[in-house]
Coordinates of N, CA and C in Angstrom, one line a residue:
X443 N 19.2 -63.6 15.6 CA 19.1 -63.8 17.0 C 17.7 -64.1 17.5
X444 N 17.0 -63.0 17.6 CA 15.6 -63.2 18.1 C 14.6 -62.9 17.0
X445 N 13.7 -63.9 16.8 CA 12.7 -63.7 15.8 C 11.3 -63.7 16.5
X446 N 10.5 -62.7 16.1 CA 9.2 -62.6 16.7 C 8.3 -63.7 16.1
X447 N 7.3 -64.1 17.0 CA 6.4 -65.0 16.5 C 5.3 -64.3 15.7
X448 N 4.8 -65.0 14.7 CA 3.8 -64.5 13.9 C 2.5 -64.9 14.6
X449 N 1.6 -63.9 14.7 CA 0.3 -64.1 15.4 C -0.6 -64.8 14.3
X450 N -1.3 -65.8 14.8 CA -2.3 -66.5 14.0 C -3.5 -65.6 13.8
X451 N -3.9 -64.9 14.8 CA -5.1 -64.1 14.8 C -4.8 -62.7 15.0
X452 N -4.4 -61.9 14.0 CA -4.1 -60.5 14.2 C -5.3 -59.7 14.7
X453 N -5.1 -58.6 15.2 CA -6.2 -57.8 15.7 C -7.1 -57.4 14.5
X454 N -6.5 -57.0 13.4 CA -7.3 -56.6 12.2 C -6.9 -57.7 11.2
X455 N -8.0 -58.3 10.7 CA -7.7 -59.4 9.7 C -7.2 -58.8 8.4
X456 N -6.6 -59.6 7.6 CA -6.1 -59.1 6.3 C -7.3 -58.7 5.4
X457 N -8.4 -59.4 5.4 CA -9.5 -59.1 4.6 C -10.0 -57.7 5.0
X458 N -10.1 -57.4 6.3 CA -10.6 -56.1 6.7 C -9.6 -55.0 6.3
X459 N -8.3 -55.3 6.4 CA -7.3 -54.3 6.0 C -7.4 -54.0 4.5
X460 N -7.6 -55.1 3.7 CA -7.7 -54.9 2.3 C -9.0 -54.1 2.0
X461 N -10.1 -54.3 2.7 CA -11.3 -53.6 2.5 C -11.2 -52.1 2.9
X462 N -10.4 -51.9 3.9 CA -10.2 -50.5 4.4 C -9.4 -49.7 3.3
X463 N -8.3 -50.4 2.8 CA -7.5 -49.8 1.8 C -8.2 -49.5 0.5
X464 N -9.0 -50.5 0.1 CA -9.7 -50.4 -1.2 C -10.9 -49.5 -1.1
X465 N -11.4 -49.2 0.0 CA -12.6 -48.4 0.2 C -12.3 -46.9 -0.2
X466 N -13.0 -46.4 -1.1 CA -12.7 -45.0 -1.5 C -13.2 -44.1 -0.5
X467 N -12.4 -43.0 -0.3 CA -12.8 -42.1 0.7 C -13.8 -41.2 0.2
X468 N -14.7 -40.7 1.1 CA -15.8 -39.8 0.6 C -15.2 -38.4 0.3
X469 N -16.0 -37.7 -0.4 CA -15.6 -36.3 -0.8 C -15.5 -35.4 0.4
X470 N -16.3 -35.7 1.4 CA -16.2 -34.8 2.6 C -14.8 -35.1 3.3
X471 N -14.4 -36.3 3.4 CA -13.2 -36.6 4.1 C -12.0 -36.1 3.3
X472 N -12.1 -36.2 1.9 CA -11.0 -35.6 1.1 C -10.9 -34.1 1.3
X473 N -12.1 -33.5 1.3 CA -12.2 -32.0 1.5 C -11.6 -31.6 2.9
X474 N -12.0 -32.3 3.9 CA -11.5 -32.0 5.2 C -10.0 -32.3 5.4
X475 N -9.5 -33.3 4.6 CA -8.1 -33.5 4.6 C -7.3 -32.3 4.0
X476 N -7.9 -31.7 3.0 CA -7.2 -30.6 2.4 C -7.4 -29.3 3.2
X477 N -8.5 -29.2 4.0 CA -8.9 -28.0 4.7 C -8.2 -28.0 6.1
X478 N -7.7 -29.0 6.5 CA -7.1 -29.1 7.9 C -6.0 -28.1 8.1
X479 N -5.4 -27.6 7.1 CA -4.3 -26.7 7.3 C -4.9 -25.3 7.4
X480 N -4.0 -24.3 7.8 CA -4.4 -22.9 8.0 C -4.9 -22.3 6.7
X481 N -4.2 -22.6 5.5 CA -4.7 -22.1 4.3 C -6.1 -22.5 3.9
X482 N -6.4 -23.8 4.2 CA -7.7 -24.3 4.0 C -8.7 -23.6 4.8
X483 N -8.4 -23.3 6.0 CA -9.3 -22.6 6.9 C -9.6 -21.2 6.4
X484 N -8.5 -20.5 6.0 CA -8.7 -19.2 5.4 C -9.6 -19.2 4.1
X485 N -9.4 -20.3 3.3 CA -10.1 -20.4 2.1 C -11.6 -20.6 2.4
X486 N -11.9 -21.5 3.3 CA -13.3 -21.7 3.7 C -14.0 -20.5 4.3
X487 N -13.2 -19.9 5.2 CA -13.8 -18.7 5.9 C -14.0 -17.5 4.9
X488 N -13.1 -17.4 3.9 CA -13.3 -16.3 3.0 C -14.5 -16.6 2.1
X489 N -14.7 -17.9 1.7 CA -15.9 -18.2 0.9 C -17.2 -18.0 1.7
X490 N -17.1 -18.3 3.0 CA -18.3 -18.0 3.8 C -18.5 -16.6 4.0
X491 N -17.5 -15.8 4.1 CA -17.6 -14.3 4.2 C -18.2 -13.7 3.0
X492 N -17.7 -14.2 1.8 CA -18.3 -13.7 0.5 C -19.7 -14.0 0.4
X493 N -20.1 -15.3 0.8 CA -21.5 -15.7 0.6 C -22.4 -14.8 1.6
X494 N -22.0 -14.7 2.8 CA -22.8 -14.0 3.8 C -22.9 -12.5 3.4
X495 N -21.8 -11.9 3.0 CA -21.8 -10.5 2.6 C -22.7 -10.3 1.4
X496 N -22.7 -11.2 0.4 CA -23.6 -11.1 -0.7 C -25.0 -11.3 -0.3
X497 N -25.3 -12.2 0.6 CA -26.6 -12.4 1.1 C -27.2 -11.1 1.8
X498 N -26.4 -10.5 2.6 CA -26.8 -9.3 3.3 C -27.1 -8.2 2.3
X499 N -26.2 -8.0 1.3 CA -26.4 -7.0 0.3 C -27.7 -7.3 -0.5
X500 N -27.9 -8.5 -0.9 CA -29.1 -8.9 -1.7 C -30.3 -8.7 -0.9
X501 N -30.3 -9.0 0.4 CA -31.5 -8.8 1.2 C -31.8 -7.4 1.4
X502 N -30.8 -6.6 1.5 CA -31.0 -5.1 1.6 C -31.6 -4.5 0.4
X503 N -31.0 -5.0 -0.8 CA -31.5 -4.4 -2.0 C -32.9 -4.8 -2.4
X504 N -33.3 -6.0 -2.1 CA -34.7 -6.4 -2.5 C -35.7 -5.9 -1.5
X505 N -35.3 -5.2 -0.4 CA -36.2 -4.6 0.5 C -36.7 -5.5 1.7
X506 N -36.0 -6.5 2.0 CA -36.4 -7.4 3.1 C -36.1 -6.7 4.4
X507 N -35.1 -5.8 4.5 CA -34.8 -5.1 5.7 C -35.6 -3.7 5.6
X508 N -36.5 -3.6 6.5 CA -37.5 -2.5 6.3 C -37.0 -1.1 6.6
X509 N -36.5 -0.7 7.8 CA -36.0 0.7 7.9 C -34.9 0.9 6.9
X510 N -35.1 2.0 6.2 CA -34.2 2.3 5.1 C -32.8 2.6 5.7
X511 N -32.7 3.3 6.8 CA -31.4 3.5 7.4 C -30.7 2.2 7.8
X512 N -31.4 1.2 8.3 CA -30.8 -0.1 8.6 C -30.4 -0.8 7.4
X513 N -31.2 -0.7 6.3 CA -30.9 -1.4 5.1 C -29.6 -0.8 4.5
X514 N -29.5 0.5 4.6 CA -28.3 1.2 4.1 C -27.1 0.8 4.9
X515 N -27.2 0.7 6.2 CA -26.1 0.3 7.1 C -25.7 -1.1 6.8
X516 N -26.7 -2.0 6.7 CA -26.4 -3.4 6.4 C -25.7 -3.6 5.0
X517 N -26.1 -2.8 4.0 CA -25.5 -2.8 2.7 C -24.0 -2.4 2.8
X518 N -23.7 -1.4 3.6 CA -22.3 -1.0 3.7 C -21.5 -2.1 4.4
X519 N -22.0 -2.6 5.5 CA -21.3 -3.7 6.2 C -21.2 -5.0 5.3
X520 N -22.2 -5.3 4.6 CA -22.2 -6.4 3.7 C -21.2 -6.2 2.6
X521 N -21.1 -5.0 2.0 CA -20.1 -4.7 1.0 C -18.7 -4.8 1.5
X522 N -18.5 -4.3 2.7 CA -17.1 -4.4 3.3 C -16.8 -5.8 3.6
X523 N -17.7 -6.6 4.1 CA -17.5 -8.0 4.3 C -17.2 -8.8 3.0
X524 N -17.9 -8.4 1.9 CA -17.7 -9.0 0.6 C -16.3 -8.7 0.1
X525 N -15.9 -7.4 0.2 CA -14.6 -7.0 -0.3 C -13.5 -7.7 0.5
X526 N -13.6 -7.7 1.8 CA -12.6 -8.3 2.6 C -12.5 -9.8 2.4
X527 N -13.6 -10.5 2.1 CA -13.6 -11.9 1.8 C -13.0 -12.2 0.5
X528 N -13.2 -11.3 -0.5 CA -12.6 -11.5 -1.8 C -11.1 -11.2 -1.7
X529 N -10.7 -10.3 -0.9 CA -9.2 -10.0 -0.7 C -8.6 -11.2 0.0
X530 N -9.2 -11.7 1.0 CA -8.6 -12.9 1.7 C -8.6 -14.1 0.8
X531 N -9.6 -14.3 0.0 CA -9.5 -15.4 -1.0 C -8.4 -15.2 -2.0
X532 N -8.2 -14.0 -2.5 CA -7.1 -13.7 -3.4 C -5.8 -14.0 -2.7
X533 N -5.6 -13.5 -1.5 CA -4.3 -13.7 -0.8 C -4.0 -15.2 -0.5
X534 N -5.1 -15.9 -0.2 CA -5.0 -17.4 0.1 C -4.5 -18.1 -1.2
X535 N -5.2 -17.8 -2.3 CA -4.9 -18.5 -3.6 C -3.5 -18.0 -4.1
X536 N -3.2 -16.7 -3.9 CA -1.9 -16.2 -4.5 C -0.7 -16.8 -3.7
X537 N -0.9 -17.0 -2.4 CA 0.3 -17.5 -1.6 C 0.1 -18.9 -1.3
X538 N -0.7 -19.7 -2.0 CA -0.8 -21.1 -1.8 C 0.6 -21.8 -2.2
X539 N 1.0 -22.6 -1.3 CA 2.2 -23.3 -1.6 C 3.5 -22.7 -1.1
X540 N 3.4 -21.4 -0.8 CA 4.6 -20.7 -0.2 C 4.6 -21.0 1.3
X541 N 5.8 -21.5 1.8 CA 5.9 -21.8 3.1 C 7.1 -21.1 3.7
X542 N 6.9 -20.1 4.5 CA 8.1 -19.4 5.1 C 8.3 -19.9 6.5
X543 N 9.1 -20.9 6.6 CA 9.5 -21.4 7.9 C 10.6 -20.6 8.5
X544 N 10.9 -20.8 9.7 CA 11.9 -20.0 10.4 C 13.3 -20.3 9.7
X545 N 13.5 -21.5 9.2 CA 14.7 -21.8 8.5 C 14.8 -21.1 7.2
X546 N 13.7 -21.0 6.5 CA 13.8 -20.3 5.2 C 14.0 -18.8 5.4
X547 N 13.3 -18.3 6.4 CA 13.6 -16.9 6.7 C 15.0 -16.6 7.1
X548 N 15.6 -17.5 7.9 CA 17.0 -17.3 8.2 C 17.9 -17.4 7.0
X549 N 17.6 -18.3 6.1 CA 18.4 -18.4 4.9 C 18.3 -17.1 4.1
X550 N 17.1 -16.6 3.9 CA 16.9 -15.4 3.2 C 17.6 -14.2 3.8
X551 N 17.6 -14.2 5.1 CA 18.2 -13.1 5.9 C 19.8 -13.2 5.6
X552 N 20.3 -14.4 5.7 CA 21.8 -14.5 5.5 C 22.2 -14.2 4.0
X553 N 21.4 -14.6 3.1 CA 21.7 -14.3 1.7 C 21.6 -12.8 1.4
X554 N 20.6 -12.1 2.0 CA 20.4 -10.7 1.7 C 21.5 -9.9 2.4
X555 N 22.0 -10.3 3.5 CA 23.0 -9.6 4.3 C 24.4 -10.0 4.0
X556 N 24.7 -10.8 3.0 CA 26.1 -11.1 2.6 C 26.8 -9.9 2.0
X557 N 28.1 -9.8 2.3 CA 28.9 -8.7 1.7 C 29.3 -9.0 0.3

């Protein structure tokens, strides 16, 4: 019936499209592609929490924080931060790939409550 006309000058030329497709993505863009989900955000935040907790504990232990009571308090908070970061990292890695949608929860509920 109706055939569309082919444009002689498309908005993006074929050479440019081929260049865009063949251009390898940078590591940062690949990393950001993987991190855009919630699990990726948990992963990055847990790594940051582990790093900062370790840094606070290390600074306290080498004596960079002068009042001893403050260094002790910072060591406790840094240790708690380190442990919670490790726990969050473990939970993120352990439950990677499991997706409990509302539909899956409903199916599990029906299966568990069958007579």
